[in-house]
PDB file of C-alpha atoms in Angstrom:
ATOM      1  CA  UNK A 229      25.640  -9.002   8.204  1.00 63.00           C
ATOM      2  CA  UNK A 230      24.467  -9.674   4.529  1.00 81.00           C
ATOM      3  CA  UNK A 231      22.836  -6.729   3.484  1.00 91.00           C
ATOM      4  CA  UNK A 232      18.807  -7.172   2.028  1.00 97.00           C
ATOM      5  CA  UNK A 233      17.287  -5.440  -0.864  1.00 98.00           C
ATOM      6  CA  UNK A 234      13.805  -3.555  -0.397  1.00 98.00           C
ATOM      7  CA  UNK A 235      11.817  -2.205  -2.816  1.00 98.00           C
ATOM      8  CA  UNK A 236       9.196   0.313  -1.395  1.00 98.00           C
ATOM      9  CA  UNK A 237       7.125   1.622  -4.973  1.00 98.00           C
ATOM     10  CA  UNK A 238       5.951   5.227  -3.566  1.00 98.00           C
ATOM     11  CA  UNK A 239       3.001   6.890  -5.277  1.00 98.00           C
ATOM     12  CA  UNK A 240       2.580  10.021  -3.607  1.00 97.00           C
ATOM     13  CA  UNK A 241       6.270  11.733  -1.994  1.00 96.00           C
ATOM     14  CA  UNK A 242       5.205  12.232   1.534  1.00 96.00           C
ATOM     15  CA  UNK A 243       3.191   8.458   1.643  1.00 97.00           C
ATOM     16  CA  UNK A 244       6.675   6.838   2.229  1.00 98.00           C
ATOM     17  CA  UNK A 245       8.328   3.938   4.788  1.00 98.00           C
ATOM     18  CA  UNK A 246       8.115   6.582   7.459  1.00 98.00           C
ATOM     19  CA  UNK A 247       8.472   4.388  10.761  1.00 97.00           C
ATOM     20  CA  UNK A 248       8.929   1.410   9.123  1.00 98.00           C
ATOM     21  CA  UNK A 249      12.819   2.457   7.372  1.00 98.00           C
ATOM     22  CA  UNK A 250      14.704   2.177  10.532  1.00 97.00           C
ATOM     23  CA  UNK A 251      13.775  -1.463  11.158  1.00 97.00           C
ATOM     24  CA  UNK A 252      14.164  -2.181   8.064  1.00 98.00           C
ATOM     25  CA  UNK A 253      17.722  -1.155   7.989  1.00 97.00           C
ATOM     26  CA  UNK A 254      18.350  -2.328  11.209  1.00 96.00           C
ATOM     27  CA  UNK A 255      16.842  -5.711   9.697  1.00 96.00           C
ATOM     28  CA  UNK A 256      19.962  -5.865   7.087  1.00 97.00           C
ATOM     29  CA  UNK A 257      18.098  -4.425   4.372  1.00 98.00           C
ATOM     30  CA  UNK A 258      19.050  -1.542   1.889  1.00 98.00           C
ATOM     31  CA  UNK A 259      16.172   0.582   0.871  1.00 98.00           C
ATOM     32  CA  UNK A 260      15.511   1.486  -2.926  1.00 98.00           C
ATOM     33  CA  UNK A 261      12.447   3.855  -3.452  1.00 98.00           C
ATOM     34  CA  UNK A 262      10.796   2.928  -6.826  1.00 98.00           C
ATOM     35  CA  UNK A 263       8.789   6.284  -7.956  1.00 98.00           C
ATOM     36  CA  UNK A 264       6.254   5.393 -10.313  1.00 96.00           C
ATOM     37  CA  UNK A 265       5.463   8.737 -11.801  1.00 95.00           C
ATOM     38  CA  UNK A 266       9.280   8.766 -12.706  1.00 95.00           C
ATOM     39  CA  UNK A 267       9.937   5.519 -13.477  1.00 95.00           C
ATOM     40  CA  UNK A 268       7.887   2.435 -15.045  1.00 92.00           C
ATOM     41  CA  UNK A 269       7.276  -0.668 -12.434  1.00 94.00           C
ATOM     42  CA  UNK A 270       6.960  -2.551 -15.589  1.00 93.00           C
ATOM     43  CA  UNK A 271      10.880  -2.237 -15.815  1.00 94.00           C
ATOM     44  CA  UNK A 272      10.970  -4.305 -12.300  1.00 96.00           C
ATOM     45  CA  UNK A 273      11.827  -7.686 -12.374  1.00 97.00           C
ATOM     46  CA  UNK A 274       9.236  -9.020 -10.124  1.00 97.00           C
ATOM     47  CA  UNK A 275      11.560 -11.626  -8.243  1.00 97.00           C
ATOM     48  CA  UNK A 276      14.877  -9.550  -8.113  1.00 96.00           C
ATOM     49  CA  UNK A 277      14.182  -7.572  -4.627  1.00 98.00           C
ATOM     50  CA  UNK A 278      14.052  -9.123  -1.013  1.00 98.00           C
ATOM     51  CA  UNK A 279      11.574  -7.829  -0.210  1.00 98.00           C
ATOM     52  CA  UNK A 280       8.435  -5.264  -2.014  1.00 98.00           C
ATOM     53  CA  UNK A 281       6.780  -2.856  -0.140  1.00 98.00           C
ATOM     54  CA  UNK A 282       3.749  -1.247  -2.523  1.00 98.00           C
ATOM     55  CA  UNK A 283       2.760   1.814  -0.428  1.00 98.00           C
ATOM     56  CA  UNK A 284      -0.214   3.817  -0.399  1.00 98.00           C
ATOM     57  CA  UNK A 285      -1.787   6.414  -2.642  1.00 96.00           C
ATOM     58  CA  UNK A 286      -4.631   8.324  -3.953  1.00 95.00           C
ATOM     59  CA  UNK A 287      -5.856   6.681  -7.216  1.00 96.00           C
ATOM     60  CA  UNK A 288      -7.899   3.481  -7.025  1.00 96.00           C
ATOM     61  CA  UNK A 289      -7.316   0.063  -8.369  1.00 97.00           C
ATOM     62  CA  UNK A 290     -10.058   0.324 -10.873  1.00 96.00           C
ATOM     63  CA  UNK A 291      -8.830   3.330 -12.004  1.00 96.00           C
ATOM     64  CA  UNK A 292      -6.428   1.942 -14.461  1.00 92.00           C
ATOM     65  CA  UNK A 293      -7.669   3.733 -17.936  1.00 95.00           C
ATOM     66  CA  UNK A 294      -6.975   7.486 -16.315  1.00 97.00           C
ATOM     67  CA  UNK A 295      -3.938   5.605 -14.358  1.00 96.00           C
ATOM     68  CA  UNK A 296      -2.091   2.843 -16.607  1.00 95.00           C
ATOM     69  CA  UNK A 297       0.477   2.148 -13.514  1.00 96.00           C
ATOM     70  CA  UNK A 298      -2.364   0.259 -11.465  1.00 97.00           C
ATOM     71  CA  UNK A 299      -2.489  -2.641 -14.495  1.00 97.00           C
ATOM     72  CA  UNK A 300       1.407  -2.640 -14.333  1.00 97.00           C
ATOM     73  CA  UNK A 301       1.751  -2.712 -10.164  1.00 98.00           C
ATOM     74  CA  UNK A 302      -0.887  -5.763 -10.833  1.00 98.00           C
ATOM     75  CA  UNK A 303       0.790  -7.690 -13.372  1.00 97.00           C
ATOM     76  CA  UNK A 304       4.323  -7.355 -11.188  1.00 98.00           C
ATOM     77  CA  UNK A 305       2.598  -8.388  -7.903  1.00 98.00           C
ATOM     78  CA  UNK A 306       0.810 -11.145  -9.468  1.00 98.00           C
ATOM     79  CA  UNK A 307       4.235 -13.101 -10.836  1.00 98.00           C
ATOM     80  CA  UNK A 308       5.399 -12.046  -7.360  1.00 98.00           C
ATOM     81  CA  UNK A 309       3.091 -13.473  -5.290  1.00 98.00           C
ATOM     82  CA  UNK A 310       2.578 -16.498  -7.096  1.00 97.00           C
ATOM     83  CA  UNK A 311       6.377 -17.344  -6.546  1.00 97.00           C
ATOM     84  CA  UNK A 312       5.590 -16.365  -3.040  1.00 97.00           C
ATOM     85  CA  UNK A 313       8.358 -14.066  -2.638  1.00 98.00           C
ATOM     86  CA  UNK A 314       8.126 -11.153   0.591  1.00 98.00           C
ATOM     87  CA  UNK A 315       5.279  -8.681   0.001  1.00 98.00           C
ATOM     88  CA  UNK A 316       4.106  -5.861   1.951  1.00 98.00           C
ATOM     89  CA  UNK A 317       1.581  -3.876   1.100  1.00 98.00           C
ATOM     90  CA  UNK A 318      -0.106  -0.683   2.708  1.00 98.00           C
ATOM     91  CA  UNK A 319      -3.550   0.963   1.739  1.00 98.00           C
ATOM     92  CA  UNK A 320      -3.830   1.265  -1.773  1.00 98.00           C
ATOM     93  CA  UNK A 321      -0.619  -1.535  -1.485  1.00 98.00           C
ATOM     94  CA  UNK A 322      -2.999  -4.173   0.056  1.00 98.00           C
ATOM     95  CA  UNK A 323      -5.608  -3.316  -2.549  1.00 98.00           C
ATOM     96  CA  UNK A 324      -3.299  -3.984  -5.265  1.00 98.00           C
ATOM     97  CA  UNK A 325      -2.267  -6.938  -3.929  1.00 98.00           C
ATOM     98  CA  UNK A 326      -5.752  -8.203  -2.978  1.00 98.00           C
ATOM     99  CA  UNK A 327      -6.495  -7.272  -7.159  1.00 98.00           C
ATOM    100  CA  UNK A 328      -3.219  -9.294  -8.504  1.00 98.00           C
ATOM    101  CA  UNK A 329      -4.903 -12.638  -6.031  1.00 98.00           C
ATOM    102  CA  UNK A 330      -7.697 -11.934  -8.132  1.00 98.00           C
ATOM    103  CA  UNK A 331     -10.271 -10.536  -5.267  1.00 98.00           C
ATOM    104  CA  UNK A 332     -12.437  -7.424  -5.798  1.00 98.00           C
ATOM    105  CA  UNK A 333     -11.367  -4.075  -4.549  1.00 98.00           C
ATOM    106  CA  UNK A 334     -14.506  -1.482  -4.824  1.00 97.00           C
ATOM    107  CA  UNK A 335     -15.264   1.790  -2.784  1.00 96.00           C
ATOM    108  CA  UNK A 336     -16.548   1.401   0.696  1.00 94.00           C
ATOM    109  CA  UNK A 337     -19.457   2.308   2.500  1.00 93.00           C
ATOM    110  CA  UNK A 338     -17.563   5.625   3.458  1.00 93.00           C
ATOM    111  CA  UNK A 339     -14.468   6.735   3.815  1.00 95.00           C
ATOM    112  CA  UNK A 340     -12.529   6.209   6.833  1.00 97.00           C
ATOM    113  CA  UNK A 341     -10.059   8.999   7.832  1.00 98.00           C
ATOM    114  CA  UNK A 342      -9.019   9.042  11.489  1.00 97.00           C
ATOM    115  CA  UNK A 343      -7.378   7.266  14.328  1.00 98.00           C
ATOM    116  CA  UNK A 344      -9.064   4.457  15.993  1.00 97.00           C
ATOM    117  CA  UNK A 345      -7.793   0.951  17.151  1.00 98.00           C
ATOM    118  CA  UNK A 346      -8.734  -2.659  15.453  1.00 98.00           C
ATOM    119  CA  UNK A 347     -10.478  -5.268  16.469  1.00 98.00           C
ATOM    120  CA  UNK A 348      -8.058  -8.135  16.074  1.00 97.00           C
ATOM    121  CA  UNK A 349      -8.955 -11.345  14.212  1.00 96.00           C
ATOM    122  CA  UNK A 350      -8.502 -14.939  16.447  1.00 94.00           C
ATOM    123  CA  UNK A 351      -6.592 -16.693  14.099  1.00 90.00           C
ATOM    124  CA  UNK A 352      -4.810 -20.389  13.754  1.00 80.00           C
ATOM    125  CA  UNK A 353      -1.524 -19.406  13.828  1.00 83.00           C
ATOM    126  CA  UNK A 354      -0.091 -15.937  15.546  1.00 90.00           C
ATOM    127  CA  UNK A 355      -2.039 -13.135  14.602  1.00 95.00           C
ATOM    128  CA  UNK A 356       1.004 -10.868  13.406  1.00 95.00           C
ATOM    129  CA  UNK A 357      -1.001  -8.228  14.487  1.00 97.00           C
ATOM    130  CA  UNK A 358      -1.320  -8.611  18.238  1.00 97.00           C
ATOM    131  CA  UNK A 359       1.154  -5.940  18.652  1.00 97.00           C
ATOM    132  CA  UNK A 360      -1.373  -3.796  17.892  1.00 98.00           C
ATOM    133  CA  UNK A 361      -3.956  -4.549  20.207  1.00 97.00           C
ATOM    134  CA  UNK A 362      -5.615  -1.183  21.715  1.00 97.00           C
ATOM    135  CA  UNK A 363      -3.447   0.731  19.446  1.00 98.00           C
ATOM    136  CA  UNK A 364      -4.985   3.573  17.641  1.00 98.00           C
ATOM    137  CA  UNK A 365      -3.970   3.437  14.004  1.00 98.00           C
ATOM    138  CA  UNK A 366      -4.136   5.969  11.266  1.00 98.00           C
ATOM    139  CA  UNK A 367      -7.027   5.125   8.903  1.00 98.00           C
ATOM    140  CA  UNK A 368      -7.124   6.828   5.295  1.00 98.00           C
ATOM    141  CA  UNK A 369      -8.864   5.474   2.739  1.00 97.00           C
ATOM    142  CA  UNK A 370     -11.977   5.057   0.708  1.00 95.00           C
ATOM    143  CA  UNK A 371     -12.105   1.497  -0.538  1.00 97.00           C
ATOM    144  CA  UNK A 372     -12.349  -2.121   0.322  1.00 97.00           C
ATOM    145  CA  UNK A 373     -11.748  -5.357  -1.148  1.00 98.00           C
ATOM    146  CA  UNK A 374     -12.731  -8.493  -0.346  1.00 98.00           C
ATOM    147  CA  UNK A 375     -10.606 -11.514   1.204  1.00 98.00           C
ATOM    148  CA  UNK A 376      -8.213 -12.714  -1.369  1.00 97.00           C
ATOM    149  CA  UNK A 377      -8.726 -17.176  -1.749  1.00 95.00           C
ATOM    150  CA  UNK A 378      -6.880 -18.200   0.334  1.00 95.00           C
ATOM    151  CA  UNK A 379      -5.834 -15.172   2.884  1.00 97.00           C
ATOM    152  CA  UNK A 380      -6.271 -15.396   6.040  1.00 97.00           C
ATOM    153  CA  UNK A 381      -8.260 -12.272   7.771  1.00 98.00           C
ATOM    154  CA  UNK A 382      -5.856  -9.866  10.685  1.00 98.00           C
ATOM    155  CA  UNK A 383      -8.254  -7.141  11.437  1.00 98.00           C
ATOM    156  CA  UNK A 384     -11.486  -5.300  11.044  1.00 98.00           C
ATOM    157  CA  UNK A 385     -12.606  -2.383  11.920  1.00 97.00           C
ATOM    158  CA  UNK A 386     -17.034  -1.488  11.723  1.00 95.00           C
ATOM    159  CA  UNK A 387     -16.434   0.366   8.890  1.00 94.00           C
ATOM    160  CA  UNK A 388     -13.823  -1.816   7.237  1.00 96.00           C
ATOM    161  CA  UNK A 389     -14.666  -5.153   7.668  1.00 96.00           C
ATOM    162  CA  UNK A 390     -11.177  -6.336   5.287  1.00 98.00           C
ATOM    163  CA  UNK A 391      -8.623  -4.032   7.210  1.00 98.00           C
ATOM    164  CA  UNK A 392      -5.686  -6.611   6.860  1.00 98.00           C
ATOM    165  CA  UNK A 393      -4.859 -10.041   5.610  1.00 98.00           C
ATOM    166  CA  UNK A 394      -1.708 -12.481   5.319  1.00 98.00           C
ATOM    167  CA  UNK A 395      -1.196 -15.511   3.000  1.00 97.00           C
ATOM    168  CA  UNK A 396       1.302 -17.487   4.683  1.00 95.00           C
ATOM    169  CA  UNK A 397       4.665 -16.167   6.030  1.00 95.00           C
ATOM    170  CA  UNK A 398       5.756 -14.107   3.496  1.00 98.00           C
ATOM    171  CA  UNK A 399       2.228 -12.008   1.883  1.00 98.00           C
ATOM    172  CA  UNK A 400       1.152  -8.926   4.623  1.00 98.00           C
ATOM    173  CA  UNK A 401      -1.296  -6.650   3.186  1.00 98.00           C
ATOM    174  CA  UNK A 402      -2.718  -3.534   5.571  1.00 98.00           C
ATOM    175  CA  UNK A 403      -5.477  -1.255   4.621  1.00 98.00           C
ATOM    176  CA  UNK A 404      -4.725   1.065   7.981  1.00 98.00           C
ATOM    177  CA  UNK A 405      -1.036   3.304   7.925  1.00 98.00           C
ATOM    178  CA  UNK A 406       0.970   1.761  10.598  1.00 98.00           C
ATOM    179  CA  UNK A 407       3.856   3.512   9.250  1.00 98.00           C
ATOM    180  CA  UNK A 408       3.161   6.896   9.312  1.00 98.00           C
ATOM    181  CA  UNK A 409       5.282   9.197  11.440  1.00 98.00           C
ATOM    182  CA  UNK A 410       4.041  11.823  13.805  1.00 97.00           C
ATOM    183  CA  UNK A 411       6.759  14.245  13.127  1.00 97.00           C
ATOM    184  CA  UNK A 412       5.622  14.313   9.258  1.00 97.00           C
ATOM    185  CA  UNK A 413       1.735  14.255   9.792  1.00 98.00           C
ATOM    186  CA  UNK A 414       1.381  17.839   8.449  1.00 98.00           C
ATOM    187  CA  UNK A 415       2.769  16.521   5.210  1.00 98.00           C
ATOM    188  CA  UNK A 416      -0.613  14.191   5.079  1.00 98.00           C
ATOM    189  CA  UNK A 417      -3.019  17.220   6.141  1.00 98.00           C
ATOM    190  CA  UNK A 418      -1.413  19.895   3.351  1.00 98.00           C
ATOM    191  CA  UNK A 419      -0.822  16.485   1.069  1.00 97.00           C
ATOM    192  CA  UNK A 420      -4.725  15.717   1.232  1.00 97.00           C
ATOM    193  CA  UNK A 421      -6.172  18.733   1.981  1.00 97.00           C
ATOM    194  CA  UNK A 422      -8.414  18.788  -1.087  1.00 96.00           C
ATOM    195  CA  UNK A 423      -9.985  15.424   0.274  1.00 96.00           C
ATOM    196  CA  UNK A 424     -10.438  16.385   3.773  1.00 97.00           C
ATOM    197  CA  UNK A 425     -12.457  18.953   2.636  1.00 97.00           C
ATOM    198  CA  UNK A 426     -14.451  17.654   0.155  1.00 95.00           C
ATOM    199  CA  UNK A 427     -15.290  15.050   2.807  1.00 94.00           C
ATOM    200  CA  UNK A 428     -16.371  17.196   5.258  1.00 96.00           C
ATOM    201  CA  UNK A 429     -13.022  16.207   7.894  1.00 96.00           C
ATOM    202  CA  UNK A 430     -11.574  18.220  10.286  1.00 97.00           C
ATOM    203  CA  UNK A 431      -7.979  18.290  10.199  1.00 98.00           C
ATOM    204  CA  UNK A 432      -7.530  20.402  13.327  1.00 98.00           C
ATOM    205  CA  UNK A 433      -9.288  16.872  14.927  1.00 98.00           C
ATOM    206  CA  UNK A 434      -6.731  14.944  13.004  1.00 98.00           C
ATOM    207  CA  UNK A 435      -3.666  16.705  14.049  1.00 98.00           C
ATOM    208  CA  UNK A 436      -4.304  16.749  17.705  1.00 98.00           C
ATOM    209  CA  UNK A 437      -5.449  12.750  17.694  1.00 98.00           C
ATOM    210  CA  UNK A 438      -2.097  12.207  15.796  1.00 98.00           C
ATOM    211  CA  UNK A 439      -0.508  14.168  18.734  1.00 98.00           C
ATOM    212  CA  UNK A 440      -1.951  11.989  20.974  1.00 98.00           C
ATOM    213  CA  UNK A 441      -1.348   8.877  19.512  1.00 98.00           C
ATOM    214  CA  UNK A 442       1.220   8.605  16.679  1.00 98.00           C
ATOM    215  CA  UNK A 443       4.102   7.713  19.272  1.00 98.00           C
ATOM    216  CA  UNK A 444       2.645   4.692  20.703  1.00 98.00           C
ATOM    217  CA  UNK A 445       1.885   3.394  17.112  1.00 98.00           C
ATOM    218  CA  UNK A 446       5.502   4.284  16.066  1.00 98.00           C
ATOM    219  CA  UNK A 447       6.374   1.781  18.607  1.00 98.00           C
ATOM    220  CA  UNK A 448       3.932  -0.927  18.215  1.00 98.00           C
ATOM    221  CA  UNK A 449       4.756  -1.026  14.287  1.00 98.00           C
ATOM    222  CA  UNK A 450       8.704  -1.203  14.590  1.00 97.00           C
ATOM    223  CA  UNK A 451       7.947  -4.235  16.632  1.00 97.00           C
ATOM    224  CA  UNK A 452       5.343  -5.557  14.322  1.00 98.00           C
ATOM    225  CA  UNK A 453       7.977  -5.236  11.391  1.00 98.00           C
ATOM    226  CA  UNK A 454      10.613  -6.413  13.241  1.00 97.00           C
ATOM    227  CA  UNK A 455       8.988  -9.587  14.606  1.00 97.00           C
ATOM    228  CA  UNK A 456       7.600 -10.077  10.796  1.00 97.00           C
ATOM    229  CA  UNK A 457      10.939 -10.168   9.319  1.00 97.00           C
ATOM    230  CA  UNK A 458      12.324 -12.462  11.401  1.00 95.00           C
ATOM    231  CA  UNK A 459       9.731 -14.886  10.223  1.00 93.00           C
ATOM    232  CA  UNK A 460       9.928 -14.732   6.545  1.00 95.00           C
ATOM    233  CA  UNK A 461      11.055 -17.540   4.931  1.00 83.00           C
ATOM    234  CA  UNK A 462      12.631 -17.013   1.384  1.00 72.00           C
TER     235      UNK A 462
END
């Protein structure tokens, strides 16, 4: 098999691939984590990888004066999507990627922090997501965007109405965490525990709905992955 390139840019250590590595190798592709506290995205050719997965983080899109990465992580996705190259993004990935197709991203209503399924969007083609039908998935975030032109709407939630959109084969942006691993969810409650707290959440609550639920999701989104590879066109 001809091994793939992935780049996955990480913002925060333990906000990583998690479940979504294996398939990935298993998919052909070799993973290269692109640290942006260590090391500039602005270095990146925008083009060069297989495949770009921008994962989450804690800073916000229009945060760029207190964090000058955010303009950078635009101005890469933006040449990147515009050649229509393979782009994942999750959380503050999709907002970045909604931002660089030139739609709003703004705080929500509230945040949403917990486990709860989606409600699936009927679409024209495949919904990529139907995997994930009745699947609890981890939410964590604070802020929306709105529906890039020309994206096609995966999921809502009643908090969230912009939870996940594609733009063709080859564009996937997810507010929700599909990827994160049960076995490292502690790492997310010490990670975030400022947050939690200052939002009145209960982590005990959080830990024992990822106990219930994390394995299930772990399976849905290798399949979801999996299937999406296959599809890409490059």
């Amino acid at each position: 098999m001809t091994r793939k390139s992935v780049q996955a840019i990480r913002h925060i250590g333990f906000e990583d691939l998690g479940s979504f590595a294996d398939p990935l190798r298993e998919a052909g592709y070799d993973i290269e984590y692109i640290d942006v506290a260590e090391r500039d995205p602005a270095g990146l050719d925008p083009l060069a990888a297989d495949l770009l997965v921008v994962l989450g983080g804690p800073i916000g899109v229009y945060e760029h004066d207190a964090y000058p990465v955010v303009t950078d992580e635009i101005d890469l996705l933006r040449a990147r999507l515009a050649a229509d190259r393979p782009t994942l993004g999750i959380c503050l990935g999709a907002q970045l990627m909604a931002a660089a197709l030139g739609a709003r991203v703004y705080p929500g209503p509230a945040k949403e922090i917990g486990w709860s399924a989606l409600d699936l969007s009927d679409t024209a083609a495949p919904n990529p997501l139907a995997v994930l039908q009745d699947v609890p998935v981890l939410h964590w975030h604070g802020d929306t965007f709105d529906l890039p032109e020309g994206g096609t709407l995966l999921a809502s939630t009643a908090l969230c109405t912009n939870q996940a959109f594609s733009r063709g084969q080859n564009v996937l942006g997810l507010q929700f965490h599909p990827e994160v691993l049960g076995a490292r969810f502690e790492h997310w409650l010490l990670g975030h525990a400022n947050e939690l707290a200052t939002a009145g959440i209960d982590p005990v609550t959080l830990r024992r709905d990822a106990g219930r639920h994390a394995s299930r999701l772990e399976l849905a989104s290798a399949a979801l992955l999996t299937d999406w590879l296959a599809r890409l066109t490059r």
